[in-house]
Short mmCIF file of C-alpha atoms and ligand atoms in Angstrom, two decimals:
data_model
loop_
_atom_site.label_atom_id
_atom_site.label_comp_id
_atom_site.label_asym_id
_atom_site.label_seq_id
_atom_site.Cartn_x
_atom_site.Cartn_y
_atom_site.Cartn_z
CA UNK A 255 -5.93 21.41 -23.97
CA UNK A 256 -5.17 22.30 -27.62
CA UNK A 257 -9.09 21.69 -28.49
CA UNK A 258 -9.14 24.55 -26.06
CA UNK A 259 -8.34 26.82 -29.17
CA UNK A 260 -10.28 26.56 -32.40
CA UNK A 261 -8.86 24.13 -34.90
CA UNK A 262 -5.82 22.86 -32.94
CA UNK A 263 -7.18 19.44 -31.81
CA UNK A 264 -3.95 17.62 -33.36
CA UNK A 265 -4.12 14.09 -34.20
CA UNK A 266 -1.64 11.26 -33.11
CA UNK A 267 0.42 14.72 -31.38
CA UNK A 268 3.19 12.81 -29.24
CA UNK A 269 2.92 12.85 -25.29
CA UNK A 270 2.66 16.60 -23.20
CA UNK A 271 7.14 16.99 -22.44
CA UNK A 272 7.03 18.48 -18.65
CA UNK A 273 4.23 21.17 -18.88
CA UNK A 274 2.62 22.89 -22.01
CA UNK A 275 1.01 26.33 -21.64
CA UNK A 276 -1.86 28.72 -23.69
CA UNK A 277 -3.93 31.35 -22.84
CA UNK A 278 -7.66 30.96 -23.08
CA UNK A 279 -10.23 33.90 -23.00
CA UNK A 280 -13.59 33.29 -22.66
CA UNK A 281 -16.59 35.63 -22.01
CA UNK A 282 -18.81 35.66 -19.25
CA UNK A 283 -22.07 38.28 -18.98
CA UNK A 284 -20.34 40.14 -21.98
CA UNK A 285 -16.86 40.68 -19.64
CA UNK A 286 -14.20 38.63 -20.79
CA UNK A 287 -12.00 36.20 -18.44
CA UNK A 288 -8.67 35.02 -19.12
CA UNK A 289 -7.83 31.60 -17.90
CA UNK A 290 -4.38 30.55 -17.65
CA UNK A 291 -3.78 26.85 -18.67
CA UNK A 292 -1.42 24.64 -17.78
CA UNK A 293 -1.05 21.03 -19.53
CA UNK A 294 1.21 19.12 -17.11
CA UNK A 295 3.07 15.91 -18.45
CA UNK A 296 0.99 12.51 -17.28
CA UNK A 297 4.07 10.43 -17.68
CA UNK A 298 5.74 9.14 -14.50
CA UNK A 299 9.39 10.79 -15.13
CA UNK A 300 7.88 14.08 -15.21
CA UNK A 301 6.45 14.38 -11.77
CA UNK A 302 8.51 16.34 -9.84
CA UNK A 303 8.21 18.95 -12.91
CA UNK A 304 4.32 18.78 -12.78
CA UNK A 305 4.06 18.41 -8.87
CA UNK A 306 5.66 22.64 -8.51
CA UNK A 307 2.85 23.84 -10.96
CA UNK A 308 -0.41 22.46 -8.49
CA UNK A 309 0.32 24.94 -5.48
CA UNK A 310 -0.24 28.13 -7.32
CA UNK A 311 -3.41 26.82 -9.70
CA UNK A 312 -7.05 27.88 -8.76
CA UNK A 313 -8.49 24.67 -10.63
CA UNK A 314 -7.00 21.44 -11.68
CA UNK A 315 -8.83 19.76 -14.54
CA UNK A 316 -8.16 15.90 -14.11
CA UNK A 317 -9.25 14.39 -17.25
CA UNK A 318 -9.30 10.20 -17.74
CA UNK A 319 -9.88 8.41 -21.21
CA UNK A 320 -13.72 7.06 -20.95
CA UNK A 321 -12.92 3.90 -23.19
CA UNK A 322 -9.80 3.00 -20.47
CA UNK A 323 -10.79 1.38 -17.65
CA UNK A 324 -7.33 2.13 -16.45
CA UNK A 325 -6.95 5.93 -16.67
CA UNK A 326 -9.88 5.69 -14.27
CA UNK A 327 -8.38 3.10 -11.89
CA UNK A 328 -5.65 5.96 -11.66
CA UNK A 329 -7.64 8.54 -10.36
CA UNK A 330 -7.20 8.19 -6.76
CA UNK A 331 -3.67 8.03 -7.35
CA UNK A 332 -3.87 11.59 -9.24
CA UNK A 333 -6.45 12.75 -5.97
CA UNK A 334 -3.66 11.87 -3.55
CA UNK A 335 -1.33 14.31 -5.83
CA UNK A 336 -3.75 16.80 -5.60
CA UNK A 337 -3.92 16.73 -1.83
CA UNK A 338 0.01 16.83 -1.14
CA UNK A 339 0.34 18.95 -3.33
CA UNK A 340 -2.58 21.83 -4.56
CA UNK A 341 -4.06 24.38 -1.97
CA UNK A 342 -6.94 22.57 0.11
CA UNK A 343 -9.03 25.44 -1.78
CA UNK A 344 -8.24 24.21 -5.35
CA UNK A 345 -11.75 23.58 -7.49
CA UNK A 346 -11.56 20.19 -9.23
CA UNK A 347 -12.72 19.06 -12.33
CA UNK A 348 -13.09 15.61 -13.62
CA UNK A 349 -13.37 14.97 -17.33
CA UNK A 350 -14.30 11.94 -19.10
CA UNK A 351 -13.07 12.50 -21.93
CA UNK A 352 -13.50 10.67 -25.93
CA UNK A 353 -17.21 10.51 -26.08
CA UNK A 354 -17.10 10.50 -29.81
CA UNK A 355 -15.37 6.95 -29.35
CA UNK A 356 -19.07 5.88 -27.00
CA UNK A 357 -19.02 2.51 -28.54
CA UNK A 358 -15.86 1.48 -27.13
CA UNK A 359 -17.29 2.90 -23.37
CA UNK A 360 -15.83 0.97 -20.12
CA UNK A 361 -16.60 3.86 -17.73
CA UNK A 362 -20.18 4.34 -17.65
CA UNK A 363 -21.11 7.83 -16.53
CA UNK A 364 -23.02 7.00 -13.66
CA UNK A 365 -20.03 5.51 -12.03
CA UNK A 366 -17.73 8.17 -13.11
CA UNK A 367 -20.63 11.15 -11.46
CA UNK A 368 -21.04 8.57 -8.68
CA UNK A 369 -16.80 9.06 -8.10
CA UNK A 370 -16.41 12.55 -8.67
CA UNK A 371 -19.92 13.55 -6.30
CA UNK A 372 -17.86 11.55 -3.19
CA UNK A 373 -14.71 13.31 -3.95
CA UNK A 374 -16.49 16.93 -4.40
CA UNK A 375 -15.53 17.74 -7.77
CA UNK A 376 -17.98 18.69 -10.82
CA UNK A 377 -18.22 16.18 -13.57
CA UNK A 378 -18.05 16.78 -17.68
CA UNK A 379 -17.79 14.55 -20.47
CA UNK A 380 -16.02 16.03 -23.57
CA UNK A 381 -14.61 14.93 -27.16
CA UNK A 382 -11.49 16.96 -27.54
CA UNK A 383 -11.84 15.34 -31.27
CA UNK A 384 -15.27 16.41 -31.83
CA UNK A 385 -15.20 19.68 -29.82
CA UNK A 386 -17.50 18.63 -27.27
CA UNK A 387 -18.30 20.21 -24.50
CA UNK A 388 -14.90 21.69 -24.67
CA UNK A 389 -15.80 25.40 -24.38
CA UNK A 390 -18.90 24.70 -21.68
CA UNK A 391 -16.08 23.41 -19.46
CA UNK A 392 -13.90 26.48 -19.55
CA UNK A 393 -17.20 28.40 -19.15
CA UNK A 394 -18.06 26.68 -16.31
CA UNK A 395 -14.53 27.04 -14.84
CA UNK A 396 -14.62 30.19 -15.32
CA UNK A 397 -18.08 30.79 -13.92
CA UNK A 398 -16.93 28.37 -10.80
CA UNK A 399 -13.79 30.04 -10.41
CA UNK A 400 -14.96 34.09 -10.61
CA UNK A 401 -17.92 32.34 -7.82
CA UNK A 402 -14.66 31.43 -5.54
CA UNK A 403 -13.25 34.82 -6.27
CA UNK A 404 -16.03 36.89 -5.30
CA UNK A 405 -16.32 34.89 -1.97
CA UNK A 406 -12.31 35.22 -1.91
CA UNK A 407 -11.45 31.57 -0.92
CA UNK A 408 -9.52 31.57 -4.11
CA UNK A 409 -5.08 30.47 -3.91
CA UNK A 410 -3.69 33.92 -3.92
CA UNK A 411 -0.97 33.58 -6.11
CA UNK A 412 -0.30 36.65 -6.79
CA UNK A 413 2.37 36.98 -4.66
CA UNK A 414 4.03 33.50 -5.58
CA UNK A 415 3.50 33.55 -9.67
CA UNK A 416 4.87 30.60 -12.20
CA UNK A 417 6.70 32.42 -15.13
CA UNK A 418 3.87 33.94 -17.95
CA UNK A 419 1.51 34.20 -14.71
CA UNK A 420 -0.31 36.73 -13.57
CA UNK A 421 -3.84 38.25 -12.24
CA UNK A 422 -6.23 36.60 -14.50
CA UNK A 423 -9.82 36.52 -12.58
CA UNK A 424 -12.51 39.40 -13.37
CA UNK A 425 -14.67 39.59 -10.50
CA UNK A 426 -18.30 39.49 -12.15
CA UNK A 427 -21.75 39.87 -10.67
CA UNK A 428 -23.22 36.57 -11.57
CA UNK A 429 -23.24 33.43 -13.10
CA UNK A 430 -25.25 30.41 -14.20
CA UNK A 431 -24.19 27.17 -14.63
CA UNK A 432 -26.74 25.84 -16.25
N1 GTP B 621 -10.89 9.76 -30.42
C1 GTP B 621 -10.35 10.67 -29.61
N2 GTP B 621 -9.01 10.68 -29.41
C2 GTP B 621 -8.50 11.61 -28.56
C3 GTP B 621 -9.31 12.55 -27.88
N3 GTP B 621 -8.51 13.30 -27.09
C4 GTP B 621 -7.26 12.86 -27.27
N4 GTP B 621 -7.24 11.85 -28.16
C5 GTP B 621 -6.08 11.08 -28.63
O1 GTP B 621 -5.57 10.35 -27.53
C6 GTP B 621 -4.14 10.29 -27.57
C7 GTP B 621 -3.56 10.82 -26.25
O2 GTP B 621 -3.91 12.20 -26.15
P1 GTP B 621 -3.03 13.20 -25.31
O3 GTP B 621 -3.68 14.53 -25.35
O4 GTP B 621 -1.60 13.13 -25.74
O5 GTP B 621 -3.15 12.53 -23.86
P2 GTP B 621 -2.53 13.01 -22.49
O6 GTP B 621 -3.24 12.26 -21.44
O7 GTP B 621 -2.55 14.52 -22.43
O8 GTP B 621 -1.07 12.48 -22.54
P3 GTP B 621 0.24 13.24 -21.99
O9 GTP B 621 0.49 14.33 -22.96
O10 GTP B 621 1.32 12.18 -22.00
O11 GTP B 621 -0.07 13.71 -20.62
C8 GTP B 621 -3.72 11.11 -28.78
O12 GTP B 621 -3.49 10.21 -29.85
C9 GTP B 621 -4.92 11.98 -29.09
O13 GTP B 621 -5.04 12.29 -30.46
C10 GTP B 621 -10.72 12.51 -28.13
O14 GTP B 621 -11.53 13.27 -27.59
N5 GTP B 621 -11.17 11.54 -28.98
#
């Protein structure tokens, strides 16, 4: 999430505490979109934290390490979170992420597109370290997410806000995610 924001990828920072939060604006079609982020806690003993921050969240970006076999073995378990847990309208993200570390690969990407094709969600591969693809995928969120709006199938949590939260989707004419 810090890559999100120029120059704040931080090396060896220690494990997310419960949930971290920033503000992201990008622009879209020359209007400008704020996207609220939440970095929820991947550790075990902060679930029931993380677990109250899914209903109200119009995306959920699940991101796995690409050189840990492991962190992809997990994703169902994440899914099932998801489903107990977000709106049924949530849009889903998966990110593989550490592509500058390719060598040391065990999740090739056609299995990982293969995974997140059967469980409807759009697929990235980034390098938080590098900067890649980091700022396509919160254009493309925010491309996906002002599509939702403008059909209105979007969570409406305006009524029901998490503290720092408010209306943060511009409703634009088009998009292209390309
Ligand atoms: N080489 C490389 N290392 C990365 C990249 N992204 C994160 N890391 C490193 O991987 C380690 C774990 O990163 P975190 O961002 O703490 O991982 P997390 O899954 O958010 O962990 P929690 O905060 O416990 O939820 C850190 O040492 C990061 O510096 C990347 O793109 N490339």
């Amino acid at each position: 999430m810090r890559e999100a924001q120029p120059g704040l990828f931080p090396p060896g920072q220690g494990a997310t505490i419960g949930v971290d939060f920033m503000i992201k604006t990008v622009e879209i079609n020359g209007e400008k979109v704020k996207l609220q982020i939440w970095d929820t806690a991947g550790q075990e003993r902060f679930r029931s934290i993380t677990q109250s921050y899914y209903r109200s969240a119009n995306a959920l970006i699940l991101t796995y390490d690409i050189t840990c076999e492991e962190s992809f073995r997990c994703l169902p378990e994440w899914l099932r979170e998801i489903e107990q847990y977000a709106s049924n309208k949530v849009i889903t993200v998966l990110v593989g992420n550490k592509i500058d570390l390719a060598e040391r690969r065990e999740v090739s990407q056609q299995r990982a597109e293969e995974f997140s094709e059967a469980q409807d969600m759009y697929y990235l591969e980034t390098s938080a370290k590098e900067s890649d693809n980091v700022e396509k995928l919160f254009l493309d969120l925010a491309c996906r997410l002002i599509s939702e709006a403008r059909q209105n199938t979007l969570v409406n949590n305006v009524s029901s806000p998490l503290p720092g939260e408010g209306k943060s989707i511009s409703y634009l004419t088009c998009c292209n995610f390309n």
